[in-house]
mmCIF file of N, CA, C and O in Angstrom:
data_model
loop_
_atom_site.group_PDB
_atom_site.id
_atom_site.type_symbol
_atom_site.label_atom_id
_atom_site.label_comp_id
_atom_site.label_asym_id
_atom_site.label_seq_id
_atom_site.Cartn_x
_atom_site.Cartn_y
_atom_site.Cartn_z
ATOM 1 N N MET A 1425 1.257 4.095 -8.437
ATOM 2 C CA MET A 1425 2.530 4.533 -7.932
ATOM 3 C C MET A 1425 3.565 3.427 -8.171
ATOM 4 O O MET A 1425 3.325 2.276 -7.892
ATOM 5 N N LEU A 1426 4.711 3.802 -8.698
ATOM 6 C CA LEU A 1426 5.762 2.846 -8.973
ATOM 7 C C LEU A 1426 6.504 2.479 -7.684
ATOM 8 O O LEU A 1426 6.556 3.241 -6.735
ATOM 9 N N ILE A 1427 7.091 1.295 -7.714
ATOM 10 C CA ILE A 1427 7.877 0.828 -6.578
ATOM 11 C C ILE A 1427 8.989 1.795 -6.245
ATOM 12 O O ILE A 1427 9.321 2.005 -5.077
ATOM 13 N N LEU A 1428 9.573 2.438 -7.255
ATOM 14 C CA LEU A 1428 10.664 3.368 -7.018
ATOM 15 C C LEU A 1428 10.231 4.594 -6.272
ATOM 16 O O LEU A 1428 11.040 5.277 -5.673
ATOM 17 N N ASP A 1429 8.955 4.915 -6.296
ATOM 18 C CA ASP A 1429 8.434 6.071 -5.587
ATOM 19 C C ASP A 1429 8.367 5.848 -4.081
ATOM 20 O O ASP A 1429 8.330 6.782 -3.310
ATOM 21 N N ARG A 1430 8.354 4.592 -3.678
ATOM 22 C CA ARG A 1430 8.139 4.264 -2.257
ATOM 23 C C ARG A 1430 9.353 3.660 -1.579
ATOM 24 O O ARG A 1430 9.474 3.736 -0.377
ATOM 25 N N LEU A 1431 10.225 3.002 -2.326
ATOM 26 C CA LEU A 1431 11.282 2.210 -1.713
ATOM 27 C C LEU A 1431 12.651 2.631 -2.231
ATOM 28 O O LEU A 1431 12.780 3.220 -3.269
ATOM 29 N N LYS A 1432 13.666 2.266 -1.410
ATOM 30 C CA LYS A 1432 15.045 2.516 -1.836
ATOM 31 C C LYS A 1432 15.914 1.331 -1.461
ATOM 32 O O LYS A 1432 15.487 0.462 -0.673
ATOM 33 N N ILE A 1433 17.112 1.299 -2.014
ATOM 34 C CA ILE A 1433 18.049 0.214 -1.715
ATOM 35 C C ILE A 1433 18.294 0.195 -0.216
ATOM 36 O O ILE A 1433 18.498 1.247 0.420
ATOM 37 N N GLY A 1434 18.272 -0.990 0.370
ATOM 38 C CA GLY A 1434 18.460 -1.158 1.816
ATOM 39 C C GLY A 1434 17.156 -1.343 2.569
ATOM 40 O O GLY A 1434 17.160 -1.809 3.703
ATOM 41 N N ASP A 1435 16.016 -0.964 1.956
ATOM 42 C CA ASP A 1435 14.720 -1.160 2.610
ATOM 43 C C ASP A 1435 14.375 -2.641 2.673
ATOM 44 O O ASP A 1435 14.762 -3.421 1.798
ATOM 45 N N SER A 1436 13.651 -3.013 3.699
ATOM 46 C CA SER A 1436 13.156 -4.383 3.835
ATOM 47 C C SER A 1436 11.714 -4.450 3.324
ATOM 48 O O SER A 1436 10.923 -3.545 3.588
ATOM 49 N N VAL A 1437 11.439 -5.515 2.594
ATOM 50 C CA VAL A 1437 10.082 -5.725 2.058
ATOM 51 C C VAL A 1437 9.703 -7.179 2.266
ATOM 52 O O VAL A 1437 10.535 -8.042 2.481
ATOM 53 N N LYS A 1438 8.405 -7.438 2.203
ATOM 54 C CA LYS A 1438 7.890 -8.801 2.370
ATOM 55 C C LYS A 1438 7.554 -9.377 1.009
ATOM 56 O O LYS A 1438 6.902 -8.734 0.183
ATOM 57 N N VAL A 1439 7.953 -10.623 0.800
ATOM 58 C CA VAL A 1439 7.677 -11.323 -0.460
ATOM 59 C C VAL A 1439 6.306 -11.976 -0.378
ATOM 60 O O VAL A 1439 5.935 -12.593 0.617
ATOM 61 N N ASN A 1440 5.526 -11.813 -1.448
ATOM 62 C CA ASN A 1440 4.227 -12.477 -1.559
ATOM 63 C C ASN A 1440 4.467 -13.789 -2.276
ATOM 64 O O ASN A 1440 4.535 -13.839 -3.507
ATOM 65 N N LEU A 1441 4.626 -14.842 -1.528
ATOM 66 C CA LEU A 1441 4.989 -16.159 -2.082
ATOM 67 C C LEU A 1441 3.938 -16.684 -3.063
ATOM 68 O O LEU A 1441 4.278 -17.344 -4.046
ATOM 69 N N GLU A 1442 2.683 -16.379 -2.833
ATOM 70 C CA GLU A 1442 1.617 -16.854 -3.727
ATOM 71 C C GLU A 1442 1.803 -16.320 -5.141
ATOM 72 O O GLU A 1442 1.422 -16.965 -6.118
ATOM 73 N N GLU A 1443 2.374 -15.123 -5.277
ATOM 74 C CA GLU A 1443 2.574 -14.514 -6.585
ATOM 75 C C GLU A 1443 3.835 -15.033 -7.317
ATOM 76 O O GLU A 1443 3.973 -14.833 -8.485
ATOM 77 N N SER A 1444 4.741 -15.682 -6.570
ATOM 78 C CA SER A 1444 6.030 -16.009 -7.162
ATOM 79 C C SER A 1444 6.438 -17.474 -7.062
ATOM 80 O O SER A 1444 7.406 -17.874 -7.689
ATOM 81 N N LYS A 1445 5.742 -18.289 -6.297
ATOM 82 C CA LYS A 1445 6.243 -19.640 -6.022
ATOM 83 C C LYS A 1445 6.317 -20.559 -7.251
ATOM 84 O O LYS A 1445 7.100 -21.497 -7.251
ATOM 85 N N ASP A 1446 5.574 -20.252 -8.294
ATOM 86 C CA ASP A 1446 5.603 -21.111 -9.486
ATOM 87 C C ASP A 1446 6.919 -21.013 -10.256
ATOM 88 O O ASP A 1446 7.209 -21.867 -11.095
ATOM 89 N N ARG A 1447 7.763 -20.024 -9.969
ATOM 90 C CA ARG A 1447 9.017 -19.884 -10.680
ATOM 91 C C ARG A 1447 10.257 -19.990 -9.804
ATOM 92 O O ARG A 1447 11.380 -19.838 -10.266
ATOM 93 N N LEU A 1448 10.061 -20.241 -8.518
ATOM 94 C CA LEU A 1448 11.183 -20.306 -7.572
ATOM 95 C C LEU A 1448 11.600 -21.722 -7.292
ATOM 96 O O LEU A 1448 10.817 -22.655 -7.365
ATOM 97 N N THR A 1449 12.882 -21.880 -6.909
ATOM 98 C CA THR A 1449 13.380 -23.182 -6.515
ATOM 99 C C THR A 1449 12.864 -23.555 -5.133
ATOM 100 O O THR A 1449 12.440 -22.685 -4.348
ATOM 101 N N LYS A 1450 12.943 -24.829 -4.801
ATOM 102 C CA LYS A 1450 12.513 -25.298 -3.495
ATOM 103 C C LYS A 1450 13.320 -24.623 -2.381
ATOM 104 O O LYS A 1450 12.761 -24.242 -1.355
ATOM 105 N N GLU A 1451 14.606 -24.430 -2.623
ATOM 106 C CA GLU A 1451 15.464 -23.801 -1.617
ATOM 107 C C GLU A 1451 14.991 -22.381 -1.317
ATOM 108 O O GLU A 1451 14.905 -21.968 -0.156
ATOM 109 N N ILE A 1452 14.653 -21.614 -2.346
ATOM 110 C CA ILE A 1452 14.185 -20.226 -2.147
ATOM 111 C C ILE A 1452 12.833 -20.231 -1.491
ATOM 112 O O ILE A 1452 12.562 -19.423 -0.587
ATOM 113 N N ILE A 1453 11.945 -21.109 -1.882
ATOM 114 C CA ILE A 1453 10.614 -21.210 -1.244
ATOM 115 C C ILE A 1453 10.747 -21.530 0.224
ATOM 116 O O ILE A 1453 10.105 -20.921 1.076
ATOM 117 N N ASP A 1454 11.622 -22.506 0.555
ATOM 118 C CA ASP A 1454 11.844 -22.844 1.976
ATOM 119 C C ASP A 1454 12.382 -21.651 2.760
ATOM 120 O O ASP A 1454 11.973 -21.396 3.894
ATOM 121 N N THR A 1455 13.293 -20.908 2.166
ATOM 122 C CA THR A 1455 13.847 -19.701 2.811
ATOM 123 C C THR A 1455 12.753 -18.687 3.072
ATOM 124 O O THR A 1455 12.660 -18.100 4.164
ATOM 125 N N ILE A 1456 11.900 -18.444 2.083
ATOM 126 C CA ILE A 1456 10.806 -17.481 2.226
ATOM 127 C C ILE A 1456 9.802 -17.959 3.269
ATOM 128 O O ILE A 1456 9.244 -17.142 4.018
ATOM 129 N N ASN A 1457 9.563 -19.256 3.337
ATOM 130 C CA ASN A 1457 8.663 -19.780 4.377
ATOM 131 C C ASN A 1457 9.193 -19.543 5.773
ATOM 132 O O ASN A 1457 8.428 -19.363 6.714
ATOM 133 N N VAL A 1458 10.537 -19.536 5.941
ATOM 134 C CA VAL A 1458 11.127 -19.253 7.241
ATOM 135 C C VAL A 1458 11.010 -17.762 7.545
ATOM 136 O O VAL A 1458 10.662 -17.365 8.651
ATOM 137 N N SER A 1459 11.342 -16.916 6.579
ATOM 138 C CA SER A 1459 11.233 -15.479 6.732
ATOM 139 C C SER A 1459 10.923 -14.878 5.359
ATOM 140 O O SER A 1459 11.757 -14.968 4.436
ATOM 141 N N SER A 1460 9.797 -14.244 5.231
ATOM 142 C CA SER A 1460 9.373 -13.689 3.951
ATOM 143 C C SER A 1460 9.914 -12.278 3.723
ATOM 144 O O SER A 1460 9.599 -11.618 2.738
ATOM 145 N N VAL A 1461 10.742 -11.786 4.633
ATOM 146 C CA VAL A 1461 11.291 -10.433 4.547
ATOM 147 C C VAL A 1461 12.677 -10.486 3.884
ATOM 148 O O VAL A 1461 13.499 -11.322 4.244
ATOM 149 N N GLY A 1462 12.875 -9.626 2.914
ATOM 150 C CA GLY A 1462 14.176 -9.505 2.273
ATOM 151 C C GLY A 1462 14.576 -8.048 2.163
ATOM 152 O O GLY A 1462 13.732 -7.143 2.243
ATOM 153 N N LYS A 1463 15.879 -7.815 1.983
ATOM 154 C CA LYS A 1463 16.399 -6.441 1.875
ATOM 155 C C LYS A 1463 16.690 -6.139 0.408
ATOM 156 O O LYS A 1463 17.314 -6.920 -0.296
ATOM 157 N N ILE A 1464 16.226 -4.995 -0.063
ATOM 158 C CA ILE A 1464 16.440 -4.604 -1.455
ATOM 159 C C ILE A 1464 17.929 -4.298 -1.662
ATOM 160 O O ILE A 1464 18.506 -3.450 -0.985
ATOM 161 N N SER A 1465 18.527 -5.021 -2.631
ATOM 162 C CA SER A 1465 19.926 -4.752 -2.928
ATOM 163 C C SER A 1465 20.097 -4.061 -4.277
ATOM 164 O O SER A 1465 21.151 -3.460 -4.547
ATOM 165 N N GLU A 1466 19.054 -4.138 -5.122
ATOM 166 C CA GLU A 1466 19.157 -3.527 -6.457
ATOM 167 C C GLU A 1466 17.796 -3.433 -7.114
ATOM 168 O O GLU A 1466 16.919 -4.253 -6.840
ATOM 169 N N PHE A 1467 17.593 -2.429 -7.946
ATOM 170 C CA PHE A 1467 16.406 -2.295 -8.779
ATOM 171 C C PHE A 1467 16.800 -2.636 -10.211
ATOM 172 O O PHE A 1467 17.901 -2.330 -10.660
ATOM 173 N N ARG A 1468 15.862 -3.218 -10.946
ATOM 174 C CA ARG A 1468 16.079 -3.548 -12.357
ATOM 175 C C ARG A 1468 14.816 -3.276 -13.149
ATOM 176 O O ARG A 1468 13.718 -3.462 -12.645
ATOM 177 N N ILE A 1469 14.993 -2.858 -14.395
ATOM 178 C CA ILE A 1469 13.859 -2.728 -15.300
ATOM 179 C C ILE A 1469 13.588 -4.108 -15.890
ATOM 180 O O ILE A 1469 14.490 -4.824 -16.308
ATOM 181 N N THR A 1470 12.322 -4.477 -15.919
ATOM 182 C CA THR A 1470 11.929 -5.802 -16.417
ATOM 183 C C THR A 1470 11.706 -5.770 -17.911
ATOM 184 O O THR A 1470 11.862 -4.740 -18.550
ATOM 185 N N ASP A 1471 11.249 -6.869 -18.448
ATOM 186 C CA ASP A 1471 11.007 -7.013 -19.884
ATOM 187 C C ASP A 1471 9.657 -6.439 -20.301
ATOM 188 O O ASP A 1471 8.887 -7.053 -20.977
ATOM 189 N N GLY A 1472 9.389 -5.221 -19.870
ATOM 190 C CA GLY A 1472 8.146 -4.559 -20.292
ATOM 191 C C GLY A 1472 7.064 -4.595 -19.239
ATOM 192 O O GLY A 1472 6.029 -3.989 -19.397
ATOM 193 N N ARG A 1473 7.279 -5.304 -18.131
ATOM 194 C CA ARG A 1473 6.274 -5.376 -17.070
ATOM 195 C C ARG A 1473 6.516 -4.358 -15.955
ATOM 196 O O ARG A 1473 5.868 -4.419 -14.917
ATOM 197 N N GLY A 1474 7.469 -3.465 -16.123
ATOM 198 C CA GLY A 1474 7.722 -2.495 -15.087
ATOM 199 C C GLY A 1474 9.055 -2.671 -14.432
ATOM 200 O O GLY A 1474 10.056 -2.906 -15.100
ATOM 201 N N PHE A 1475 9.079 -2.574 -13.113
ATOM 202 C CA PHE A 1475 10.309 -2.674 -12.361
ATOM 203 C C PHE A 1475 10.304 -3.924 -11.504
ATOM 204 O O PHE A 1475 9.268 -4.450 -11.124
ATOM 205 N N GLY A 1476 11.496 -4.369 -11.177
ATOM 206 C CA GLY A 1476 11.664 -5.490 -10.286
ATOM 207 C C GLY A 1476 12.794 -5.179 -9.326
ATOM 208 O O GLY A 1476 13.483 -4.170 -9.445
ATOM 209 N N VAL A 1477 12.984 -6.068 -8.358
ATOM 210 C CA VAL A 1477 14.012 -5.860 -7.364
ATOM 211 C C VAL A 1477 14.806 -7.146 -7.160
ATOM 212 O O VAL A 1477 14.281 -8.268 -7.386
ATOM 213 N N ILE A 1478 16.019 -6.991 -6.768
ATOM 214 C CA ILE A 1478 16.818 -8.105 -6.308
ATOM 215 C C ILE A 1478 16.859 -7.979 -4.795
ATOM 216 O O ILE A 1478 17.220 -6.936 -4.255
ATOM 217 N N LEU A 1479 16.404 -9.050 -4.115
ATOM 218 C CA LEU A 1479 16.347 -9.039 -2.660
ATOM 219 C C LEU A 1479 17.411 -9.963 -2.089
ATOM 220 O O LEU A 1479 17.635 -11.055 -2.614
ATOM 221 N N GLU A 1480 18.009 -9.538 -0.987
ATOM 222 C CA GLU A 1480 18.858 -10.433 -0.210
ATOM 223 C C GLU A 1480 17.937 -11.086 0.806
ATOM 224 O O GLU A 1480 17.322 -10.406 1.635
ATOM 225 N N LEU A 1481 17.851 -12.419 0.746
ATOM 226 C CA LEU A 1481 16.956 -13.160 1.623
ATOM 227 C C LEU A 1481 17.646 -13.506 2.936
ATOM 228 O O LEU A 1481 18.853 -13.284 3.098
ATOM 229 N N SER A 1482 16.898 -14.087 3.862
ATOM 230 C CA SER A 1482 17.425 -14.382 5.192
ATOM 231 C C SER A 1482 18.571 -15.378 5.177
ATOM 232 O O SER A 1482 19.383 -15.400 6.100
ATOM 233 N N ASN A 1483 18.701 -16.169 4.111
ATOM 234 C CA ASN A 1483 19.804 -17.134 4.008
ATOM 235 C C ASN A 1483 21.047 -16.506 3.367
ATOM 236 O O ASN A 1483 22.032 -17.179 3.109
ATOM 237 N N GLY A 1484 20.982 -15.200 3.030
ATOM 238 C CA GLY A 1484 22.100 -14.503 2.441
ATOM 239 C C GLY A 1484 22.139 -14.547 0.926
ATOM 240 O O GLY A 1484 22.923 -13.837 0.302
ATOM 241 N N LYS A 1485 21.282 -15.344 0.300
ATOM 242 C CA LYS A 1485 21.245 -15.429 -1.156
ATOM 243 C C LYS A 1485 20.372 -14.334 -1.717
ATOM 244 O O LYS A 1485 19.466 -13.814 -1.052
ATOM 245 N N GLU A 1486 20.637 -14.000 -2.972
ATOM 246 C CA GLU A 1486 19.852 -12.972 -3.652
ATOM 247 C C GLU A 1486 18.901 -13.607 -4.668
ATOM 248 O O GLU A 1486 19.245 -14.615 -5.275
ATOM 249 N N GLN A 1487 17.739 -13.003 -4.828
ATOM 250 C CA GLN A 1487 16.731 -13.510 -5.740
ATOM 251 C C GLN A 1487 15.990 -12.330 -6.362
ATOM 252 O O GLN A 1487 15.684 -11.352 -5.701
ATOM 253 N N TRP A 1488 15.681 -12.470 -7.640
ATOM 254 C CA TRP A 1488 14.936 -11.467 -8.394
ATOM 255 C C TRP A 1488 13.433 -11.611 -8.112
ATOM 256 O O TRP A 1488 12.892 -12.734 -8.051
ATOM 257 N N PHE A 1489 12.729 -10.488 -7.977
ATOM 258 C CA PHE A 1489 11.267 -10.470 -7.814
ATOM 259 C C PHE A 1489 10.688 -9.343 -8.651
ATOM 260 O O PHE A 1489 11.242 -8.243 -8.713
ATOM 261 N N PHE A 1490 9.554 -9.631 -9.281
ATOM 262 C CA PHE A 1490 8.806 -8.567 -9.958
ATOM 263 C C PHE A 1490 8.124 -7.695 -8.925
ATOM 264 O O PHE A 1490 7.872 -8.117 -7.807
ATOM 265 N N GLU A 1491 7.774 -6.515 -9.350
ATOM 266 C CA GLU A 1491 7.145 -5.527 -8.451
ATOM 267 C C GLU A 1491 5.910 -6.081 -7.771
ATOM 268 O O GLU A 1491 5.695 -5.855 -6.583
ATOM 269 N N ASN A 1492 5.097 -6.837 -8.502
ATOM 270 C CA ASN A 1492 3.837 -7.352 -7.918
ATOM 271 C C ASN A 1492 4.069 -8.518 -6.952
ATOM 272 O O ASN A 1492 3.126 -8.946 -6.281
ATOM 273 N N GLU A 1493 5.277 -9.003 -6.849
ATOM 274 C CA GLU A 1493 5.572 -10.131 -5.973
ATOM 275 C C GLU A 1493 6.044 -9.718 -4.578
ATOM 276 O O GLU A 1493 6.237 -10.559 -3.720
ATOM 277 N N ILE A 1494 6.188 -8.384 -4.368
ATOM 278 C CA ILE A 1494 6.546 -7.913 -3.051
ATOM 279 C C ILE A 1494 5.483 -7.015 -2.474
ATOM 280 O O ILE A 1494 4.585 -6.590 -3.181
#
């Protein structure tokens, strides 16, 4: 099932930091450690790996995540 089948813009999701920490900045990792929940602000098609989302994190910044990272 695709992420688009289950979620919509505005939904809150939890980030799986273990799947994404190798590509994130220290600031984003620290933010996710405080709260791993983000709100979906946009969906994007990735470079052949499926779909991804842009999440608004608890610090108000937005960050891209692949489908398997949430």
